[in-house]
Coordinates of C-alpha atoms and ligand atoms in Angstrom, one line a residue:
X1 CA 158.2 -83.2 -0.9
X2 CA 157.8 -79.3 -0.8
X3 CA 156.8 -78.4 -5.1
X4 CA 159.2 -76.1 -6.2
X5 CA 158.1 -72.7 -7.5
X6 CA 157.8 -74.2 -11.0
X7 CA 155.7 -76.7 -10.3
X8 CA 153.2 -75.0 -8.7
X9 CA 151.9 -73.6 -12.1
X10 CA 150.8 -76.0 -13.9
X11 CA 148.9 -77.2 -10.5
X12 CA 147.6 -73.8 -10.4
X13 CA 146.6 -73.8 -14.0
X14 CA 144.9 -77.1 -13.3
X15 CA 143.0 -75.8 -10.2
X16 CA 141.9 -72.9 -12.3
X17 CA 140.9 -75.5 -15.6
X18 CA 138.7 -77.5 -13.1
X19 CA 137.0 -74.0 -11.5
X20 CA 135.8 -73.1 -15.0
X21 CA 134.8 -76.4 -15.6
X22 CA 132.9 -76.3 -12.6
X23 CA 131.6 -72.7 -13.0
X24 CA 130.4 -74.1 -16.6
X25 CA 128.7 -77.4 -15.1
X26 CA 127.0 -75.4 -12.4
X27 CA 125.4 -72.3 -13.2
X28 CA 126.0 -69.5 -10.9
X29 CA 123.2 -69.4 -9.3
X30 CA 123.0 -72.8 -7.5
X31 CA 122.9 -72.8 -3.7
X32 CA 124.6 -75.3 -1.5
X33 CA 121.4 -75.7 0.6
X34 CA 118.3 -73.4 0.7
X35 CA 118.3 -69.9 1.3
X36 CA 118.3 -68.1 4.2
X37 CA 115.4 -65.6 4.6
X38 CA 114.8 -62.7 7.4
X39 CA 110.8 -62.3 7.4
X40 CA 109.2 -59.8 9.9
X41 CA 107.0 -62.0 11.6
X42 CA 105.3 -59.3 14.0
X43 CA 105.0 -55.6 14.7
X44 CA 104.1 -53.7 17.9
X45 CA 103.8 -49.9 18.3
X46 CA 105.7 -50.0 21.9
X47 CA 105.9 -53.5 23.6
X48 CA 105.2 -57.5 23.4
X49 CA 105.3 -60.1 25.6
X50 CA 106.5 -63.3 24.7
X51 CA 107.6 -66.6 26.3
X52 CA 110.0 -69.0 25.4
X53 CA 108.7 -72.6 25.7
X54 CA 111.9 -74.6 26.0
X55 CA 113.9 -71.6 27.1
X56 CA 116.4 -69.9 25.3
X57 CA 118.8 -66.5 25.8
X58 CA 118.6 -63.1 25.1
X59 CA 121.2 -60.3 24.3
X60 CA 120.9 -56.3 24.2
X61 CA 124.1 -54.6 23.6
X62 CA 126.8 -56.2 26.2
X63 CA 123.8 -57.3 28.2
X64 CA 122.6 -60.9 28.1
X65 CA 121.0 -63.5 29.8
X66 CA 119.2 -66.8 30.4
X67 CA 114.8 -67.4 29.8
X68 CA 113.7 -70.0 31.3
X69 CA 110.3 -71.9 30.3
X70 CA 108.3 -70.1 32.8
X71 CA 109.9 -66.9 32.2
X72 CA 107.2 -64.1 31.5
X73 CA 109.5 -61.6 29.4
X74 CA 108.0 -58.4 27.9
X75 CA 109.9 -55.9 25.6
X76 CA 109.2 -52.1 26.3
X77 CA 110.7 -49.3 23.6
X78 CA 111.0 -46.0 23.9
X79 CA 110.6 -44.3 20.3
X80 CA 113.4 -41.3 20.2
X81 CA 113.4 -40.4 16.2
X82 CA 110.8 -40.9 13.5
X83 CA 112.1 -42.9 10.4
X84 CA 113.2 -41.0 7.7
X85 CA 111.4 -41.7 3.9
X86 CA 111.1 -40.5 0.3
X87 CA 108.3 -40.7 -1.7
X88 CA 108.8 -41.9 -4.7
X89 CA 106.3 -42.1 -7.9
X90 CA 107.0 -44.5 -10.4
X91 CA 106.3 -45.5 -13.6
X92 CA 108.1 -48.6 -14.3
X93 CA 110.2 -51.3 -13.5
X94 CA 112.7 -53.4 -15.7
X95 CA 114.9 -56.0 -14.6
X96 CA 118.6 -55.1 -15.2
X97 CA 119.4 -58.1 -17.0
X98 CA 117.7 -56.5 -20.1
X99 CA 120.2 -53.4 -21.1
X100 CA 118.4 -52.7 -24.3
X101 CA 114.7 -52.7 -22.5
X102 CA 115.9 -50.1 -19.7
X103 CA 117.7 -47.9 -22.2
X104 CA 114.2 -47.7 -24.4
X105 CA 112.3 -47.3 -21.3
X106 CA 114.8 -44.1 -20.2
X107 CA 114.3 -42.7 -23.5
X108 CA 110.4 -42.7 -23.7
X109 CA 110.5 -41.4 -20.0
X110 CA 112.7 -38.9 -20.3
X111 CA 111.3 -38.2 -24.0
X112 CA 108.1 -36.7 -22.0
X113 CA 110.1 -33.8 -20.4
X114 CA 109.5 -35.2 -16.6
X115 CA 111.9 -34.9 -14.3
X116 CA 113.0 -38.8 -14.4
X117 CA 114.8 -40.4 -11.7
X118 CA 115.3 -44.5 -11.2
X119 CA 116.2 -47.1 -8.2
X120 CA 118.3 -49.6 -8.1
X121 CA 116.2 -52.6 -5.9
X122 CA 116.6 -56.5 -6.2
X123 CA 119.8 -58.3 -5.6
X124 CA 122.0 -60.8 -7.6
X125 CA 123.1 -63.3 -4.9
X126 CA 120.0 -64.8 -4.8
X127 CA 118.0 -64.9 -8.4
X128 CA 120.7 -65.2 -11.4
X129 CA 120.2 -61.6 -11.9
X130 CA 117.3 -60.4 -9.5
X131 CA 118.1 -56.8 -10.2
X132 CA 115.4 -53.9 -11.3
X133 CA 115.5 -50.4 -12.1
X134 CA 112.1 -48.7 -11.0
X135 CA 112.2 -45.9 -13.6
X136 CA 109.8 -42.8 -11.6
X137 CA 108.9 -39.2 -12.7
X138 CA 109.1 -37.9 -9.1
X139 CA 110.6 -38.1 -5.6
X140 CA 109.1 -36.3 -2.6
X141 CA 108.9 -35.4 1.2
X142 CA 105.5 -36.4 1.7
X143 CA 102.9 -39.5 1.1
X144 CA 100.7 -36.5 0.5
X145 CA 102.5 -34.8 -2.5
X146 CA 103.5 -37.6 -4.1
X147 CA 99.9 -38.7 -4.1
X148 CA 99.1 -35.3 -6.1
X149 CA 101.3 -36.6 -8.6
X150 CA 100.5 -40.3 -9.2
X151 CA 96.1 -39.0 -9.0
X152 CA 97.4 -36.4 -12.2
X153 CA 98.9 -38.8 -13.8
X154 CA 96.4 -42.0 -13.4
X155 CA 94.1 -39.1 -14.7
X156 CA 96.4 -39.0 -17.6
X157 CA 95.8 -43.3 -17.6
X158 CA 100.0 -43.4 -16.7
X159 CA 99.7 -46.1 -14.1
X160 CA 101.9 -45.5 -11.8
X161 CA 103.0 -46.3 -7.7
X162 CA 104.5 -45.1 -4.8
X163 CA 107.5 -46.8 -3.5
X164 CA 108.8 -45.7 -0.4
X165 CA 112.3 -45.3 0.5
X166 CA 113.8 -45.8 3.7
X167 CA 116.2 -42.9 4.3
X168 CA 116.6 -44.5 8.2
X169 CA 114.8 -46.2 10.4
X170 CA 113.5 -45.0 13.4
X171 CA 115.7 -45.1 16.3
X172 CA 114.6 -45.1 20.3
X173 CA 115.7 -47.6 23.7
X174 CA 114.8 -51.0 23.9
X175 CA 114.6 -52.4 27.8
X176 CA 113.9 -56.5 28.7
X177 CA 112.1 -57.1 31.8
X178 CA 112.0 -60.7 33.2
X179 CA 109.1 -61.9 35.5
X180 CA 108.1 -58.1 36.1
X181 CA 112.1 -56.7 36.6
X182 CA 114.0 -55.0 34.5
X183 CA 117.3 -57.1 33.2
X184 CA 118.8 -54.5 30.8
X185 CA 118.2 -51.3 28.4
X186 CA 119.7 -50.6 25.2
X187 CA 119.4 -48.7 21.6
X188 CA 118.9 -52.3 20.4
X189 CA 118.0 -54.2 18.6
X190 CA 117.7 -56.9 20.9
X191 CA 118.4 -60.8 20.0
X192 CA 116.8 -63.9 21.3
X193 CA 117.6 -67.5 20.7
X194 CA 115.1 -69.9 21.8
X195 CA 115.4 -73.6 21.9
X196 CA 114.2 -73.8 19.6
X197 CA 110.8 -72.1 19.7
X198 CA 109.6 -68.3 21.0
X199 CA 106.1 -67.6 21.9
X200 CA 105.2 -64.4 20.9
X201 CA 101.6 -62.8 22.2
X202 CA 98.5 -61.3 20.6
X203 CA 100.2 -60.9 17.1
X204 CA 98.4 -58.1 14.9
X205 CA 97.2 -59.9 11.3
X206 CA 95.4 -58.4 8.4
X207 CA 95.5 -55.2 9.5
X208 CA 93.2 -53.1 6.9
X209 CA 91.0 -56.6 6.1
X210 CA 88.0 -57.6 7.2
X211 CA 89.6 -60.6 8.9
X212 CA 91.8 -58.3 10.9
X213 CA 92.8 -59.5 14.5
X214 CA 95.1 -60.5 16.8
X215 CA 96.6 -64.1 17.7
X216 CA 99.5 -65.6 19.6
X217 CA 101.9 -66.8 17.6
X218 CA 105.5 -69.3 17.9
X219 CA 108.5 -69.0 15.5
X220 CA 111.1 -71.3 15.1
X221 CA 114.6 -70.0 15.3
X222 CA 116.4 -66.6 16.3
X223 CA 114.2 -63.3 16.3
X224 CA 115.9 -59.8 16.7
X225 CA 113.4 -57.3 18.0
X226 CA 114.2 -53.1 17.1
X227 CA 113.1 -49.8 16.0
X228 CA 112.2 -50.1 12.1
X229 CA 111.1 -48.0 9.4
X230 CA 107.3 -47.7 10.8
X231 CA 108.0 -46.3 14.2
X232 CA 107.2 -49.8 15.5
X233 CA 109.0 -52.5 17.2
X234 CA 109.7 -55.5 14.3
X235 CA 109.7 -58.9 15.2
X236 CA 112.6 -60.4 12.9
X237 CA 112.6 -64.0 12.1
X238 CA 115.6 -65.7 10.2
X239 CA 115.1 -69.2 9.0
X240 CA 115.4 -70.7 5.3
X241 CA 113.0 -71.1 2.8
X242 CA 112.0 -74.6 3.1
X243 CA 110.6 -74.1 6.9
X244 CA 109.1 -70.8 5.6
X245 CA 106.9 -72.7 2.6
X246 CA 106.3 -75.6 5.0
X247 CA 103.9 -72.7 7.0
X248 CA 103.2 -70.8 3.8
X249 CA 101.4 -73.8 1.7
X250 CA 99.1 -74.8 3.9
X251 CA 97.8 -71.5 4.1
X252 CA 97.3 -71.4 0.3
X253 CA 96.0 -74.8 -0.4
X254 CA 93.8 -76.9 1.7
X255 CA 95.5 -80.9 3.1
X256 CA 93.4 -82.6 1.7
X257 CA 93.9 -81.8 -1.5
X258 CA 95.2 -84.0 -4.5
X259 CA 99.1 -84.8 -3.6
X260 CA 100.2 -82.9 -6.7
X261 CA 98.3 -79.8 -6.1
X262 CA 100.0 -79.6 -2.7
X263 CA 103.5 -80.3 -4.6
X264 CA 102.5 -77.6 -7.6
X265 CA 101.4 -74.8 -4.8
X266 CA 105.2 -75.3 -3.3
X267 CA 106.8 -75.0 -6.6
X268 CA 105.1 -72.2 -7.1
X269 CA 105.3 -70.0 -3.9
X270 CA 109.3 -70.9 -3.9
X271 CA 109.4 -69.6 -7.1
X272 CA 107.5 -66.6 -6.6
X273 CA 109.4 -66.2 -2.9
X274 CA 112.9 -66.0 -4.3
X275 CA 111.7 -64.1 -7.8
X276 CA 110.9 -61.2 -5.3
X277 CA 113.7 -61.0 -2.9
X278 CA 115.1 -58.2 -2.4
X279 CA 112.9 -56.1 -4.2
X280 CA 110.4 -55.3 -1.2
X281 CA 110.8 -53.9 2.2
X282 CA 114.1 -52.2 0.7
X283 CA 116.3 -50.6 3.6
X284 CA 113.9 -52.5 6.2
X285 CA 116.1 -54.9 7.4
X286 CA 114.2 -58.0 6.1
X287 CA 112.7 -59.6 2.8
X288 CA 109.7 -60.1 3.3
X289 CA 106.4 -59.3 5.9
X290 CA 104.3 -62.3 6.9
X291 CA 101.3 -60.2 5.9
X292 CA 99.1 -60.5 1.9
X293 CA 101.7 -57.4 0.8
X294 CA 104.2 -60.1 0.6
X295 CA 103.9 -63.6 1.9
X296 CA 101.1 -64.9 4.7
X297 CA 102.9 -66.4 7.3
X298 CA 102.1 -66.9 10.7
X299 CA 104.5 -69.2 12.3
X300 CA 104.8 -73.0 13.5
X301 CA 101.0 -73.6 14.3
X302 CA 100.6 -73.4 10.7
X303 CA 102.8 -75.6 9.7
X304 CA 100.9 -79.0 8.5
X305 CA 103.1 -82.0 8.9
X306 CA 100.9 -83.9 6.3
X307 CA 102.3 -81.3 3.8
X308 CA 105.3 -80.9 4.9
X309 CA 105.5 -84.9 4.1
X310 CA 103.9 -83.9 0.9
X311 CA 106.2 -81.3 -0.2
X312 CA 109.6 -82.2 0.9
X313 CA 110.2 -84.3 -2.9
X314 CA 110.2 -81.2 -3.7
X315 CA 112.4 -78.9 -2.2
X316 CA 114.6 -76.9 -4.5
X317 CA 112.8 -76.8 -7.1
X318 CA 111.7 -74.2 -9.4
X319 CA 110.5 -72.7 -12.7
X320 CA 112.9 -71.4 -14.8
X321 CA 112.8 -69.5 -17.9
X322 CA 115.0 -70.6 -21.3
X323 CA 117.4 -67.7 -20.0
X324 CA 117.6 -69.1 -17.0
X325 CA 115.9 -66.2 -14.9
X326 CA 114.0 -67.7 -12.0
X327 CA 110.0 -67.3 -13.0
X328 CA 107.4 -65.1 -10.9
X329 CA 105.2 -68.1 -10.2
X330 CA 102.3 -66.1 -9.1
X331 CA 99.0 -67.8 -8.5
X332 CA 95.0 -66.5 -7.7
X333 CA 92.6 -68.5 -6.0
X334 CA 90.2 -69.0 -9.3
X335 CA 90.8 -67.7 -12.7
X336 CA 87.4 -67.5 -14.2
X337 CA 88.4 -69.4 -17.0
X338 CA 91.2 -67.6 -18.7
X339 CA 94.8 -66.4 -17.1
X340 CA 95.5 -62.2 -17.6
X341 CA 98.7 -60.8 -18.6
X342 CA 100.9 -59.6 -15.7
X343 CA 101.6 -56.0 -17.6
X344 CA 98.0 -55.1 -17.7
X345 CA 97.6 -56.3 -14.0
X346 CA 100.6 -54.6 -12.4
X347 CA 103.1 -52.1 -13.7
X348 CA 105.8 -54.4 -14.4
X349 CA 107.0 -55.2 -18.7
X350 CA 105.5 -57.7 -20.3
X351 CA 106.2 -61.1 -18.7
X352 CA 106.5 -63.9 -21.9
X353 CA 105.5 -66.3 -19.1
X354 CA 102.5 -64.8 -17.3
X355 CA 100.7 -64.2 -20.8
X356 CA 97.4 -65.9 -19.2
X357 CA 95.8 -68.9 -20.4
X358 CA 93.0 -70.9 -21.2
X359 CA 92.2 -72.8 -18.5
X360 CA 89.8 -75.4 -20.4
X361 CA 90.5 -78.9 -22.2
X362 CA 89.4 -77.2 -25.3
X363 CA 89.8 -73.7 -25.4
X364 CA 85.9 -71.4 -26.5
X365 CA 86.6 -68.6 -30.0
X366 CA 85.7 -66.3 -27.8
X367 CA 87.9 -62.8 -27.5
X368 CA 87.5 -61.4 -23.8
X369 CA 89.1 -58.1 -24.2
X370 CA 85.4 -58.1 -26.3
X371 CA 82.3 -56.3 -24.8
X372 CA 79.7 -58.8 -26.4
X373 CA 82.3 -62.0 -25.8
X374 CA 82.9 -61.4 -22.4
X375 CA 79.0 -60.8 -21.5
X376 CA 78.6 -64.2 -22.9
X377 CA 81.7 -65.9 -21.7
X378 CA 80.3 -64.5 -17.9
X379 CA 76.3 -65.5 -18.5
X380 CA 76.9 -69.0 -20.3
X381 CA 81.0 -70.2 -19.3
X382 CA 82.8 -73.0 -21.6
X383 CA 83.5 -76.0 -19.8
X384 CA 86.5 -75.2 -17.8
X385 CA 89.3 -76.6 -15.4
X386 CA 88.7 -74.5 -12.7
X387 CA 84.7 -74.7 -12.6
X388 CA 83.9 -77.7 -10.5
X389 CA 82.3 -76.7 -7.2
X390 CA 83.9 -80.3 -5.4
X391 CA 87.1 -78.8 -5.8
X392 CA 88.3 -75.8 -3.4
X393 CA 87.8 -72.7 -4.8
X394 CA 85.5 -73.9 -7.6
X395 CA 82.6 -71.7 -6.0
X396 CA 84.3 -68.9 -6.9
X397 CA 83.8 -69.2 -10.8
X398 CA 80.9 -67.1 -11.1
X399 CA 79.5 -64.5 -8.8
X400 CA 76.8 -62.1 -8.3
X401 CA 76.8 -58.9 -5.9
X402 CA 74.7 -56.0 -5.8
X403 CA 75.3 -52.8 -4.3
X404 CA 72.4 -51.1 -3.1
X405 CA 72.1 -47.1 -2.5
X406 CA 73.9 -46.7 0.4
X407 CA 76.6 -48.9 -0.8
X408 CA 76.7 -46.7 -3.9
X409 CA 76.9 -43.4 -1.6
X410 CA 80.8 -45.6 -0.4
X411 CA 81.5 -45.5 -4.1
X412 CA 80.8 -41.5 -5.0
X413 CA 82.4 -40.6 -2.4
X414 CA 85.7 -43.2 -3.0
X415 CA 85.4 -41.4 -7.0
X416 CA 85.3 -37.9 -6.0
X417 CA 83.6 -37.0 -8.9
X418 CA 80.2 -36.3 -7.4
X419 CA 77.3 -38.4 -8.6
X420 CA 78.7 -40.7 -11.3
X421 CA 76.3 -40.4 -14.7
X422 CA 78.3 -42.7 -16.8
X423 CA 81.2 -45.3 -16.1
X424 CA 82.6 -46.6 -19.3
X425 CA 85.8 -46.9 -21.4
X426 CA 85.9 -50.1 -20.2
X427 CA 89.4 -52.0 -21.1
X428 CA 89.8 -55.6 -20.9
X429 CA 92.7 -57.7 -20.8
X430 CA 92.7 -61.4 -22.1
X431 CA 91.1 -62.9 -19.1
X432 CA 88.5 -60.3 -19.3
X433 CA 89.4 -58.4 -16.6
X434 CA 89.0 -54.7 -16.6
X435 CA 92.5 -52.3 -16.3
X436 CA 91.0 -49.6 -16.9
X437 CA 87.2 -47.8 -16.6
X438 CA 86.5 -44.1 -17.2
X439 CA 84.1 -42.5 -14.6
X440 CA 82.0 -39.2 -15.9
X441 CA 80.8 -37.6 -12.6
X442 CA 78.8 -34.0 -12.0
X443 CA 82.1 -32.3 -10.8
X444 CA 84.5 -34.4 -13.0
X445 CA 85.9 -37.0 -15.2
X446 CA 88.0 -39.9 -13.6
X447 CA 90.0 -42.9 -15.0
X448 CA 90.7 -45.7 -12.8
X449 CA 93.5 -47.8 -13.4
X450 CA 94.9 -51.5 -12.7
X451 CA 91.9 -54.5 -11.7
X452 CA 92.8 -54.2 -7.7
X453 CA 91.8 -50.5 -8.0
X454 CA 88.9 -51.1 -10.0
X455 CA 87.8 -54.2 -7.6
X456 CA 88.5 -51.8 -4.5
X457 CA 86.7 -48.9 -5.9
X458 CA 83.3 -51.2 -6.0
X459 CA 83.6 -52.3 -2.5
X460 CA 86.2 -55.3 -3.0
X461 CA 84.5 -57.4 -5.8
X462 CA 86.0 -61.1 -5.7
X463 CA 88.0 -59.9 -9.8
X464 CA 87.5 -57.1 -12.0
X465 CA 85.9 -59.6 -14.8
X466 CA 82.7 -58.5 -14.7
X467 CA 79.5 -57.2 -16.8
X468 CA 77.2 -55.0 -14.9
X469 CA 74.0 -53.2 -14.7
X470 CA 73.8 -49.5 -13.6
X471 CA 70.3 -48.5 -11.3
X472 CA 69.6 -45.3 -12.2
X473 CA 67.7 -42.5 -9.8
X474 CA 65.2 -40.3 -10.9
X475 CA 68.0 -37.4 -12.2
X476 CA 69.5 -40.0 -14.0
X477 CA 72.4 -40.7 -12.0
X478 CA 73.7 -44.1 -11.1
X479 CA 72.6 -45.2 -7.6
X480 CA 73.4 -48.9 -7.5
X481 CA 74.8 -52.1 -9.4
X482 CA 74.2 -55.4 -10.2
X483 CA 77.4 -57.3 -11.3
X484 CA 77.8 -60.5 -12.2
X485 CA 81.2 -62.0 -13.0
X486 CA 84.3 -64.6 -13.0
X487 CA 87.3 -66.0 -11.0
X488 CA 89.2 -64.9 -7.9
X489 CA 91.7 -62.9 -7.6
X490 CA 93.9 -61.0 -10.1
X491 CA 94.1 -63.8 -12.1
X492 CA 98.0 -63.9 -13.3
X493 CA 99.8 -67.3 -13.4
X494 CA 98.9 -70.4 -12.0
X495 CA 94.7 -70.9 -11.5
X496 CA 94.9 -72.3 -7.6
X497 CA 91.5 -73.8 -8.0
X498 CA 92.2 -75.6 -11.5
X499 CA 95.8 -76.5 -10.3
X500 CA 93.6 -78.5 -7.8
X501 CA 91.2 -80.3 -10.7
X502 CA 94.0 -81.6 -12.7
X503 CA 96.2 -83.0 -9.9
X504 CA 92.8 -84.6 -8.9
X505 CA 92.8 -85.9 -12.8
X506 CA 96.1 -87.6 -12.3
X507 CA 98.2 -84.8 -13.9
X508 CA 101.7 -84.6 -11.8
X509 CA 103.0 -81.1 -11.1
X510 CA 105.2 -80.9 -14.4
X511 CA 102.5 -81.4 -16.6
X512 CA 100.3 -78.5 -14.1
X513 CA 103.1 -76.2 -13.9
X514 CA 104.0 -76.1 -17.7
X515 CA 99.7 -75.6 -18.3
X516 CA 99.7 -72.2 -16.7
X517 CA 103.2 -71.3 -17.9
X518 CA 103.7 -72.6 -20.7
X519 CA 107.8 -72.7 -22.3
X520 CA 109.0 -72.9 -18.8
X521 CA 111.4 -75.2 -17.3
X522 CA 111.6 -77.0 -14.1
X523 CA 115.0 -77.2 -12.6
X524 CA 116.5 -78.4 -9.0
X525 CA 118.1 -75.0 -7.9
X526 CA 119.2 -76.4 -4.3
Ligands
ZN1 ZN1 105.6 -57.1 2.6
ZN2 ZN1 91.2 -71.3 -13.7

């Protein structure tokens, strides 16, 4: 029987009473399955060779064709036109979903008479409300002038960053060549589909680090290779989430560790994955870089099937806040014994859940934003979680490193402000770690801002909590240090190494996970 027109409303009515019901019973946020995530897996300046183990097919433009498993293919581009960028400096960023923050943030900016600007970056498809407005006091042509700017105003102790926006990407011909001949040439970007794995060889990692190198590398799942926004050919891989943590844990946390350190790691790095989307590599035509700037990745050889086993309970899962905003689960390989704030560690607002704490059954009286509490926190350390030298990471607890003369010649010349006399100001946050130091040189006066900074500036120290002793030379200047000090890493969040030491204790990854952020909620989001 056809419904009449009358009829049909109260089914539509019904239809629409179940939606909302639905909408109601589900926030908006839930995915059917997990998300889909484009990570650039590789980059080469001008070409790459790459095999495809089980075969697969290619496409450029109206071009395509077959790989077999022998096939040697290598990728050759021809850069035509540089990518376009503006520098920008910021000051802060604020997530969207708080109105009243962003408008009090404007009007402190703008109350300093800078020219303020702000950006739009983050997305709403795949947090509950991922957006954030970086809030900056200057936009320019050049790295180099925007540089002048952010040194003037860390001078001023405004800490501050440079976020560059992709105006374009670069643009130049792509050509695939088959056993040594040429199959096709094209503006790109080319795609390949391998069955189900690609090869890709002599992959540059760490580039910058002391680990730096180069490796040959297999993805699972479709690449597209073109021009991006660093003159260089990117190696686009598009898989979901749950085969990109399967690579990403083990890299964090070792296999053999406690089943519920494993499980607490995942939790974690999906939380901290999907917290961030969108909101780096804006206008690069992916989320995320499988390099430290975003998320280590290096493909299907590091993949551990034991943790995969381990993990997969787990999939979907996340930390939740009581507004239901997806948390930042960020983690550092060894707190030192307290967590720090995520404010005084980067230049993000306050962060009710990455407050930083005590990482010990019963927590010292001690005050580490304290000269005289931190010395003695550092020389004689409570009893903590993350202090035990059986567990992974629990070597990194304490530390000593000097720097000798010549190392001290590195710093003075990384200051600027000839030979340093005096280096104080120091400014703790609740972990003890330093955000901010005050260097008094012969030509100048110089603040350094932020713990990376402040690690970086002394040669990469393992955390900026630390207590130190100045050598002196004969005019008085400083010519070397002894430090001694706590922890690994930045410190915010979850304590990797104590995470370890109380799954080990029998705790499960609820009662971890609601340790190092406490008032948050664990919730199946897919
Ligand atoms: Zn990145
Ligand atoms: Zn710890």
């Amino acid at each position: 029987m056809t419904p009449t027109k009358r009829s049909r409303i109260p089914t539509l009515c019904l239809l629409l009473t179940l939606a909302m019901f639905l909408i109601a019973a589900f926030p908006t946020g839930v995915l059917a399955g997990p998300p889909i995530v484009k990570i650039k897996v590789a980059e080469f300046p001008k070409s790459l060779l790459l095999q495809m183990e089980q075969g697969g097919t290619w496409k450029l433009g109206s071009a395509s064709g077959r790989l077999n498993k022998k096939d040697r293919c290598e990728i050759t581009g021809v850069l035509e036109t540089h990518a376009k960028k503006r520098f920008h400096v910021m000051v802060e960023s604020l997530p969207m979903r708080e109105p009243l923050k962003v408008a009090e943030s404007l009007a402190k900016w703008r109350a300093t008479g800078r020219a303020v600007h702000t950006f739009q970056a983050g997305s709403l498809s795949h947090s509950y409300d991922g957006r954030v407005l970086f809030i900056g006091v200057g936009q320019f042509d050049t790295r180099e002038s925007a540089q002048k700017l952010s040194d003037e105003l860390s001078a001023k102790t405004i800490s501050n960053w440079i976020f560059e926006e992709i105006l374009s990407r670069s643009k130049g011909k792509i050509a695939i060549s088959v056993n040594g001949r040429r199959v096709a040439r094209g503006s790109g970007p080319l795609s390949l589909s391998p069955t189900p794995d690609v090869a890709i060889r002599k992959v540059e990692f760490a580039r910058g680090y002391s680990w730096h190198g180069y490796a040959d590398r297999r993805f699972r799942g479709p690449i597209t290779i073109g021009w991006g926004a660093q003159d260089a050919l990117d190696c686009v891989l598009t898989t979901n989430l749950e085969h990109i943590l399967a690579g990403v844990v083990p890299s964090e946390i070792s296999s053999n560790a406690a089943p519920g350190a494993i499980q607490t790691q995942a939790i974690a790095a999906r939380g901290e994955i999907l917290s961030k989307m969108s909101l780096r590599h804006i206008g690069e035509g992916f989320h995320f870089c499988s390099e430290q700037h975003c998320q280590v990745y290096s493909g299907d050889d590091s993949v551990s099937e034991k943790i995969a086993v381990i993990i997969a309970p787990t999939a979907g899962y996340l930390l939740q806040s009581a507004k239901a905003d997806i948390i930042d689960a960020v983690y550092a390989a060894n707190c030192g014994g307290h967590g720090d704030r995520n404010d005084l560690v980067w230049t993000s607002p306050p962060d009710p859940y990455l407050i930083g704490v005590w990482d010990c059954a019963i927590p010292p009286a001690l005050d580490l934003t304290n000269e005289t509490d931190v010395a003695s926190f550092i020389r004689n350390p409570p009893q903590c979680f993350c202090q035990d030298p059986t567990v992974e990471g629990g070597d990194k607890f304490r530390w000593t490193r000097n720097l000798s003369a010549a190392d001290w010649k590195k710093v003075e010349s990384a200051a600027g402000v000839g030979p340093i006399r005096s280096i104080d100001d120091f400014a703790r946050g609740p972990s003890g770690r330093l955000y901010k130091i005050t260097l008094h040189g012969k030509t100048g006066d110089k603040s350094v801002m932020k713990e990376l900074k402040i690690r970086q500036l002394f040669g990469g120290l393992r955390s900026a909590c630390f207590i130190v002793a100045w050598k002196r030379d004969s005019a008085g200047f400083i010519s070397g240090a002894e430090f001694m000090g706590a922890g690994w890493g930045h410190g915010v969040g979850m304590c990797q190494t104590g995470a370890q030491y109380l799954a080990r204790e029998g705790w499960d990854y609820g009662k971890i996970l609601s340790h190092y952020f406490p008032g948050s909620r664990l919730v199946k989001w897919y």
